[in-house]
PDB file of C-alpha atoms in Angstrom:
ATOM      1  CA  MET B   1    -114.289  34.737-210.134  1.00 33.00           C
ATOM      2  CA  SER B   2    -114.961  33.965-213.861  1.00 35.00           C
ATOM      3  CA  ALA B   3    -114.279  35.758-216.615  1.00 37.00           C
ATOM      4  CA  ALA B   4    -117.801  36.675-217.320  1.00 37.00           C
ATOM      5  CA  GLN B   5    -117.762  38.620-214.453  1.00 33.00           C
ATOM      6  CA  PRO B   6    -116.221  42.226-214.635  1.00 32.00           C
ATOM      7  CA  ASP B   7    -112.856  43.256-212.041  1.00 29.00           C
ATOM      8  CA  PRO B   8    -114.604  44.929-209.577  1.00 30.00           C
ATOM      9  CA  VAL B   9    -110.996  46.123-208.631  1.00 35.00           C
ATOM     10  CA  GLU B  10    -108.533  46.616-211.516  1.00 42.00           C
ATOM     11  CA  PRO B  11    -110.148  47.089-215.186  1.00 39.00           C
ATOM     12  CA  ASP B  12    -107.115  45.227-216.631  1.00 52.00           C
ATOM     13  CA  GLY B  13    -108.303  41.606-216.272  1.00 54.00           C
ATOM     14  CA  PRO B  14    -109.400  39.224-213.973  1.00 54.00           C
ATOM     15  CA  GLY B  15    -105.998  37.925-213.388  1.00 59.00           C
ATOM     16  CA  ALA B  16    -105.699  41.223-211.959  1.00 66.00           C
ATOM     17  CA  VAL B  17    -108.389  41.071-208.350  1.00 64.00           C
ATOM     18  CA  SER B  18    -106.535  37.361-207.844  1.00 89.00           C
ATOM     19  CA  ALA B  19    -103.132  39.533-207.299  1.00 91.00           C
ATOM     20  CA  VAL B  20    -104.921  41.613-205.093  1.00 92.00           C
ATOM     21  CA  ALA B  21    -106.697  39.224-203.433  1.00 94.00           C
ATOM     22  CA  ALA B  22    -103.645  37.019-202.723  1.00 95.00           C
ATOM     23  CA  PHE B  23    -101.371  40.002-201.899  1.00 97.00           C
ATOM     24  CA  ARG B  24    -104.343  41.246-199.336  1.00 97.00           C
ATOM     25  CA  ARG B  25    -104.777  37.806-197.715  1.00 97.00           C
ATOM     26  CA  ALA B  26    -100.009  37.474-197.515  1.00 98.00           C
ATOM     27  CA  GLU B  27    -100.620  40.989-195.686  1.00 98.00           C
ATOM     28  CA  ASP B  28    -103.501  39.382-193.478  1.00 98.00           C
ATOM     29  CA  LEU B  29    -101.811  36.580-192.359  1.00 98.00           C
ATOM     30  CA  LEU B  30     -98.879  38.824-191.739  1.00 98.00           C
ATOM     31  CA  GLU B  31    -100.898  40.701-189.775  1.00 98.00           C
ATOM     32  CA  ARG B  32    -101.985  37.438-187.787  1.00 98.00           C
ATOM     33  CA  ARG B  33     -98.543  36.023-186.884  1.00 98.00           C
ATOM     34  CA  ARG B  34     -98.998  33.309-189.463  1.00 99.00           C
ATOM     35  CA  PRO B  35     -95.295  34.985-191.762  1.00 99.00           C
ATOM     36  CA  LEU B  36     -94.398  31.337-193.082  1.00 98.00           C
ATOM     37  CA  ASP B  37     -98.651  31.311-194.928  1.00 98.00           C
ATOM     38  CA  ALA B  38     -98.609  34.589-195.795  1.00 98.00           C
ATOM     39  CA  LEU B  39     -94.725  34.352-197.848  1.00 98.00           C
ATOM     40  CA  LYS B  40     -96.900  30.855-199.137  1.00 97.00           C
ATOM     41  CA  ALA B  41     -99.724  33.400-201.041  1.00 96.00           C
ATOM     42  CA  LEU B  42     -97.228  35.416-202.329  1.00 97.00           C
ATOM     43  CA  ALA B  43     -95.142  33.207-203.253  1.00 96.00           C
ATOM     44  CA  PRO B  44     -97.132  33.993-207.026  1.00 95.00           C
ATOM     45  CA  LEU B  45     -96.792  37.369-207.286  1.00 96.00           C
ATOM     46  CA  LEU B  46     -93.644  37.435-206.696  1.00 96.00           C
ATOM     47  CA  GLU B  47     -93.277  35.513-209.866  1.00 94.00           C
ATOM     48  CA  ALA B  48     -95.717  37.180-212.482  1.00 93.00           C
ATOM     49  CA  GLU B  49     -94.896  40.932-210.375  1.00 92.00           C
ATOM     50  CA  PRO B  50     -91.270  40.570-210.114  1.00 94.00           C
ATOM     51  CA  GLU B  51     -91.284  44.406-210.923  1.00 96.00           C
ATOM     52  CA  ALA B  52     -93.649  44.934-207.934  1.00 97.00           C
ATOM     53  CA  ALA B  53     -92.270  46.574-204.805  1.00 98.00           C
ATOM     54  CA  SER B  54     -94.928  46.450-202.106  1.00 98.00           C
ATOM     55  CA  VAL B  55     -94.743  42.898-203.179  1.00 98.00           C
ATOM     56  CA  HIS B  56     -91.231  42.557-202.562  1.00 98.00           C
ATOM     57  CA  LEU B  57     -91.798  44.228-199.334  1.00 99.00           C
ATOM     58  CA  LEU B  58     -94.201  42.201-198.077  1.00 99.00           C
ATOM     59  CA  ALA B  59     -92.073  39.660-198.438  1.00 99.00           C
ATOM     60  CA  ALA B  60     -89.798  41.073-196.804  1.00 99.00           C
ATOM     61  CA  ARG B  61     -91.542  41.284-193.930  1.00 99.00           C
ATOM     62  CA  ALA B  62     -92.711  37.518-193.567  1.00 99.00           C
ATOM     63  CA  TYR B  63     -89.061  36.709-193.907  1.00 99.00           C
ATOM     64  CA  LEU B  64     -88.386  38.709-190.925  1.00 99.00           C
ATOM     65  CA  ALA B  65     -91.107  38.097-189.134  1.00 98.00           C
ATOM     66  CA  SER B  66     -90.243  34.143-189.065  1.00 98.00           C
ATOM     67  CA  ALA B  67     -85.738  35.403-188.755  1.00 98.00           C
ATOM     68  CA  GLN B  68     -85.121  34.428-191.863  1.00 99.00           C
ATOM     69  CA  PHE B  69     -82.703  37.898-192.021  1.00 99.00           C
ATOM     70  CA  GLN B  70     -80.197  37.029-194.774  1.00 99.00           C
ATOM     71  CA  ARG B  71     -83.874  36.169-196.986  1.00 99.00           C
ATOM     72  CA  ALA B  72     -84.832  39.407-195.593  1.00 99.00           C
ATOM     73  CA  GLU B  73     -82.041  41.457-196.404  1.00 99.00           C
ATOM     74  CA  ALA B  74     -82.437  40.844-200.356  1.00 99.00           C
ATOM     75  CA  GLY B  75     -85.395  41.559-199.978  1.00 99.00           C
ATOM     76  CA  PHE B  76     -85.528  44.406-198.452  1.00 99.00           C
ATOM     77  CA  LEU B  77     -82.029  45.180-200.971  1.00 99.00           C
ATOM     78  CA  ARG B  78     -84.888  44.282-203.649  1.00 98.00           C
ATOM     79  CA  VAL B  79     -86.914  46.940-202.678  1.00 99.00           C
ATOM     80  CA  LEU B  80     -84.529  50.125-202.020  1.00 99.00           C
ATOM     81  CA  GLU B  81     -83.613  48.871-206.235  1.00 98.00           C
ATOM     82  CA  LEU B  82     -86.799  48.595-206.998  1.00 98.00           C
ATOM     83  CA  ASP B  83     -87.644  52.085-204.896  1.00 98.00           C
ATOM     84  CA  PRO B  84     -84.922  53.776-203.647  1.00 98.00           C
ATOM     85  CA  ALA B  85     -87.064  56.766-201.990  1.00 98.00           C
ATOM     86  CA  ASP B  86     -88.384  53.694-199.266  1.00 99.00           C
ATOM     87  CA  HIS B  87     -87.533  54.927-196.443  1.00 99.00           C
ATOM     88  CA  TYR B  88     -88.805  52.041-194.721  1.00 99.00           C
ATOM     89  CA  ALA B  89     -87.780  49.199-196.648  1.00 99.00           C
ATOM     90  CA  ARG B  90     -83.632  51.103-195.811  1.00 99.00           C
ATOM     91  CA  PHE B  91     -85.998  51.288-191.570  1.00 99.00           C
ATOM     92  CA  ALA B  92     -86.770  47.349-192.249  1.00 99.00           C
ATOM     93  CA  LEU B  93     -83.473  46.641-193.971  1.00 99.00           C
ATOM     94  CA  GLY B  94     -81.316  47.837-190.245  1.00 99.00           C
ATOM     95  CA  ARG B  95     -83.922  46.283-188.140  1.00 99.00           C
ATOM     96  CA  THR B  96     -83.199  43.248-190.236  1.00 99.00           C
ATOM     97  CA  LEU B  97     -79.276  44.664-189.768  1.00 99.00           C
ATOM     98  CA  GLN B  98     -78.797  45.284-186.713  1.00 99.00           C
ATOM     99  CA  ARG B  99     -81.223  41.673-185.894  1.00 98.00           C
ATOM    100  CA  GLN B 100     -77.667  39.631-187.495  1.00 98.00           C
ATOM    101  CA  SER B 101     -75.274  41.746-185.106  1.00 97.00           C
ATOM    102  CA  ARG B 102     -73.948  44.139-188.179  1.00 98.00           C
ATOM    103  CA  LEU B 103     -74.723  47.433-185.725  1.00 98.00           C
ATOM    104  CA  ALA B 104     -71.974  49.981-188.395  1.00 98.00           C
ATOM    105  CA  GLU B 105     -74.629  48.863-191.457  1.00 99.00           C
ATOM    106  CA  ALA B 106     -77.920  48.700-189.696  1.00 99.00           C
ATOM    107  CA  ARG B 107     -76.428  51.999-187.776  1.00 99.00           C
ATOM    108  CA  ALA B 108     -76.457  53.398-191.566  1.00 99.00           C
ATOM    109  CA  GLN B 109     -79.828  52.617-192.898  1.00 99.00           C
ATOM    110  CA  LEU B 110     -81.118  53.914-190.083  1.00 99.00           C
ATOM    111  CA  ARG B 111     -79.256  57.600-190.523  1.00 99.00           C
ATOM    112  CA  MET B 112     -81.027  57.179-194.092  1.00 99.00           C
ATOM    113  CA  ALA B 113     -84.419  56.486-193.186  1.00 99.00           C
ATOM    114  CA  VAL B 114     -84.194  58.867-190.431  1.00 99.00           C
ATOM    115  CA  VAL B 115     -83.075  61.532-193.054  1.00 99.00           C
ATOM    116  CA  MET B 116     -85.884  60.653-195.120  1.00 98.00           C
ATOM    117  CA  ASP B 117     -88.230  60.594-192.792  1.00 99.00           C
ATOM    118  CA  PRO B 118     -87.230  61.983-189.299  1.00 98.00           C
ATOM    119  CA  ARG B 119     -89.859  58.904-188.005  1.00 98.00           C
ATOM    120  CA  PRO B 120     -89.395  58.239-183.867  1.00 99.00           C
ATOM    121  CA  GLU B 121     -89.338  54.863-183.846  1.00 99.00           C
ATOM    122  CA  TYR B 122     -86.172  55.721-186.425  1.00 99.00           C
ATOM    123  CA  GLN B 123     -84.334  57.973-184.280  1.00 99.00           C
ATOM    124  CA  GLU B 124     -85.678  55.430-181.305  1.00 99.00           C
ATOM    125  CA  ALA B 125     -83.819  52.355-183.865  1.00 99.00           C
ATOM    126  CA  LEU B 126     -81.005  55.478-184.783  1.00 99.00           C
ATOM    127  CA  GLY B 127     -79.999  55.719-180.944  1.00 98.00           C
ATOM    128  CA  GLU B 128     -80.298  51.891-180.277  1.00 98.00           C
ATOM    129  CA  VAL B 129     -78.282  50.568-182.488  1.00 99.00           C
ATOM    130  CA  SER B 130     -75.326  53.760-182.286  1.00 98.00           C
ATOM    131  CA  ALA B 131     -75.722  53.023-177.640  1.00 98.00           C
ATOM    132  CA  ASN B 132     -75.451  48.827-178.434  1.00 97.00           C
ATOM    133  CA  ILE B 133     -71.973  49.754-180.593  1.00 97.00           C
ATOM    134  CA  ALA B 134     -71.072  52.170-177.710  1.00 96.00           C
ATOM    135  CA  VAL B 135     -71.075  50.165-175.186  1.00 96.00           C
ATOM    136  CA  ARG B 136     -69.281  47.233-177.657  1.00 94.00           C
ATOM    137  CA  SER B 137     -66.879  50.094-178.089  1.00 91.00           C
ATOM    138  CA  ASP B 138     -65.868  50.704-174.685  1.00 89.00           C
ATOM    139  CA  ARG B 139     -66.127  46.658-173.608  1.00 90.00           C
ATOM    140  CA  ALA B 140     -63.105  46.391-176.928  1.00 87.00           C
ATOM    141  CA  GLY B 141     -61.630  49.707-175.501  1.00 80.00           C
ATOM    142  CA  GLY B 142     -62.530  51.942-178.275  1.00 61.00           C
ATOM    143  CA  THR B 143     -63.639  54.965-179.815  1.00 55.00           C
ATOM    144  CA  GLY B 144     -66.972  53.967-180.668  1.00 49.00           C
ATOM    145  CA  ALA B 145     -67.395  54.942-184.232  1.00 51.00           C
TER     146      ALA B 145
END
């Protein structure tokens, strides 16, 4: 878009349109199961918008989808640093920790997500992690946590 054309999305300037377009492109790529391409599309936004929780959330989702669990974890933690009330980031962090077999930590995050928003998928994830902890505890001869 040239500087002479008005910005149809954000009246604050022409750069806003390209940022919105890049974000939407990354969302589309992630939906089409192309997380690495989504991360490439997000790279300039992560630099330009370090305080944008939505950008970090999308990047963390892409990291999770590409099995980059430590980066996903860092991304979801950054989202929660910027927006502690983001129940989805809390849920996704729990799932990320679960994928790393860090079940007690996962359960804590999933419990918080359920308290924040008792969606069925959050409750199911919490039940799954709690059951896995109980099975591991039984195998180890423990009492469960």
